[in-house]
CSV table of C-alpha atoms in Angstrom, one decimal:
chain,number,residue,atom,x,y,z
A,1,MET,CA,-75.6,-111.8,75.5
A,2,TYR,CA,-77.4,-108.8,77.0
A,3,ILE,CA,-79.9,-108.7,74.1
A,4,ALA,CA,-80.8,-112.3,74.8
A,5,ALA,CA,-81.2,-111.6,78.5
A,6,VAL,CA,-83.5,-108.7,77.7
A,7,ILE,CA,-85.6,-110.8,75.3
A,8,LEU,CA,-85.9,-113.7,77.7
A,9,SER,CA,-86.7,-111.5,80.7
A,10,VAL,CA,-89.4,-109.6,78.9
A,11,LEU,CA,-91.0,-112.7,77.5
A,12,LEU,CA,-91.0,-114.4,80.8
A,13,ALA,CA,-92.3,-111.3,82.6
A,14,LEU,CA,-95.2,-111.0,80.1
A,15,PHE,CA,-96.2,-114.7,80.6
A,16,SER,CA,-95.7,-114.5,84.3
A,17,LEU,CA,-97.9,-111.4,84.6
A,18,ALA,CA,-100.6,-113.0,82.4
A,19,ALA,CA,-100.5,-116.2,84.5
A,20,GLY,CA,-100.3,-114.4,87.9
A,21,ALA,CA,-102.8,-111.6,87.6
A,22,PRO,CA,-105.9,-113.8,87.4
A,23,LYS,CA,-104.6,-115.8,90.4
A,24,ALA,CA,-103.9,-112.7,92.4
A,25,GLN,CA,-107.4,-111.4,91.8
A,26,LEU,CA,-109.0,-114.9,92.2
A,27,LYS,CA,-110.8,-114.4,88.9
A,28,GLY,CA,-111.2,-116.8,86.0
A,29,THR,CA,-111.2,-120.6,85.5
A,30,VAL,CA,-107.6,-121.2,86.5
A,31,PRO,CA,-107.9,-120.0,90.1
A,32,GLU,CA,-111.3,-121.8,90.4
A,33,GLY,CA,-109.7,-125.0,89.2
A,34,LEU,CA,-106.8,-124.7,91.6
A,35,VAL,CA,-109.2,-124.2,94.5
A,36,ALA,CA,-111.4,-127.1,93.3
A,37,LYS,CA,-108.3,-129.3,93.5
A,38,GLY,CA,-107.7,-128.5,97.1
A,39,LEU,CA,-105.5,-125.3,97.2
A,40,SER,CA,-106.8,-122.6,99.5
A,41,SER,CA,-107.8,-119.3,98.0
A,42,GLY,CA,-105.1,-117.6,100.1
A,43,LEU,CA,-102.4,-119.9,98.6
A,44,VAL,CA,-103.7,-119.3,95.1
A,45,ARG,CA,-103.6,-115.6,95.7
A,46,PHE,CA,-100.0,-115.9,97.1
A,47,ILE,CA,-98.9,-117.8,94.0
A,48,GLY,CA,-100.4,-115.1,91.8
A,49,LEU,CA,-98.7,-112.4,93.7
A,50,ALA,CA,-95.4,-114.2,93.5
A,51,GLU,CA,-95.8,-114.5,89.7
A,52,VAL,CA,-96.6,-110.8,89.4
A,53,ALA,CA,-93.6,-109.9,91.7
A,54,ALA,CA,-91.4,-112.1,89.5
A,55,ALA,CA,-92.6,-110.2,86.4
A,56,VAL,CA,-91.7,-106.9,88.0
A,57,GLY,CA,-88.4,-108.2,89.2
A,58,LEU,CA,-87.5,-109.5,85.7
A,59,VAL,CA,-88.3,-106.1,84.1
A,60,VAL,CA,-86.4,-104.1,86.7
A,61,GLY,CA,-83.6,-106.7,86.4
A,62,ILE,CA,-82.9,-105.6,82.9
A,63,TRP,CA,-81.2,-102.5,84.4
A,64,TRP,CA,-80.2,-104.1,87.8
A,65,GLN,CA,-79.1,-107.7,87.0
A,66,PRO,CA,-79.0,-109.0,90.6
A,67,LEU,CA,-82.7,-108.4,91.0
A,68,GLY,CA,-83.4,-110.0,87.6
A,69,ILE,CA,-81.4,-113.1,88.5
A,70,ALA,CA,-83.2,-113.4,91.8
A,71,ALA,CA,-86.6,-113.0,90.1
A,72,ALA,CA,-85.7,-115.6,87.5
A,73,ILE,CA,-84.5,-118.1,90.1
A,74,GLY,CA,-87.6,-117.5,92.2
A,75,MET,CA,-89.8,-118.0,89.1
A,76,ALA,CA,-88.0,-121.3,88.4
A,77,ALA,CA,-88.5,-122.5,92.0
A,78,LEU,CA,-92.2,-121.6,91.8
A,79,MET,CA,-92.6,-123.4,88.5
A,80,ILE,CA,-90.8,-126.5,89.8
A,81,GLY,CA,-93.5,-126.5,92.5
A,82,ALA,CA,-96.2,-126.2,89.8
A,83,VAL,CA,-94.7,-129.2,88.0
A,84,GLY,CA,-94.9,-131.2,91.2
A,85,TYR,CA,-98.5,-130.1,91.7
A,86,HIS,CA,-99.4,-131.2,88.2
A,87,ALA,CA,-97.6,-134.5,88.7
A,88,LYS,CA,-99.5,-135.1,92.0
A,89,TRP,CA,-102.8,-134.6,90.3
A,90,GLY,CA,-101.9,-136.8,87.3
A,91,ASP,CA,-102.2,-134.0,84.8
A,92,TYR,CA,-99.3,-135.3,82.7
A,93,ALA,CA,-101.2,-138.6,82.1
A,94,ASP,CA,-104.5,-136.8,81.3
A,95,SER,CA,-104.6,-135.8,77.6
A,96,GLU,CA,-107.0,-132.9,78.4
A,97,ALA,CA,-104.8,-131.4,81.2
A,98,ARG,CA,-101.4,-132.1,79.6
A,99,GLY,CA,-101.2,-128.8,77.7
A,100,ALA,CA,-101.7,-126.7,80.7
A,101,ALA,CA,-99.5,-128.9,82.8
A,102,THR,CA,-96.6,-128.6,80.3
A,103,ALA,CA,-96.4,-124.8,80.6
A,104,PRO,CA,-94.6,-124.8,84.0
A,105,ILE,CA,-91.9,-127.0,82.5
A,106,LEU,CA,-91.4,-124.5,79.7
A,107,PHE,CA,-91.4,-121.6,82.1
A,108,THR,CA,-88.8,-123.3,84.3
A,109,LEU,CA,-86.5,-123.7,81.3
A,110,VAL,CA,-87.0,-120.1,80.2
A,111,ALA,CA,-86.5,-118.9,83.8
A,112,VAL,CA,-83.2,-120.8,84.1
A,113,ALA,CA,-82.1,-119.4,80.7
A,114,ALA,CA,-83.0,-115.9,81.8
A,115,ALA,CA,-81.0,-116.2,85.0
A,116,ILE,CA,-78.0,-117.6,83.2
A,117,THR,CA,-78.0,-114.9,80.4
A,118,LEU,CA,-78.5,-112.1,83.0
A,119,ALA,CA,-75.6,-113.4,85.0
A,120,ALA,CA,-73.4,-113.7,81.9
A,121,SER,CA,-74.3,-110.1,80.8
A,122,GLN,CA,-73.1,-108.5,84.0
């Protein structure tokens, strides 16, 4: 079970870091798109920093499981918010935006799986 927890934690951390770093720096098309849809640049930066912090927590959580579990739960909560945001903007009905809008659903599932496997490996 520990090996599965490590794999899930590392994969989720890599994707979280890749998604969060551009938002934290406010660079790239994703942060620009979020600001264009009405989010403040401060909120976009906060979301990016939360994703980067989750990545760090997941990696450290490999050795100290309570932090990894908390990071995975926080990541799941953040992604549930992202699903709601995409639903509000109708991204699931838009064929062009559906791919990007589906990513938070997948991240939520992986974050829950990471939290469960980390808890089971204690």
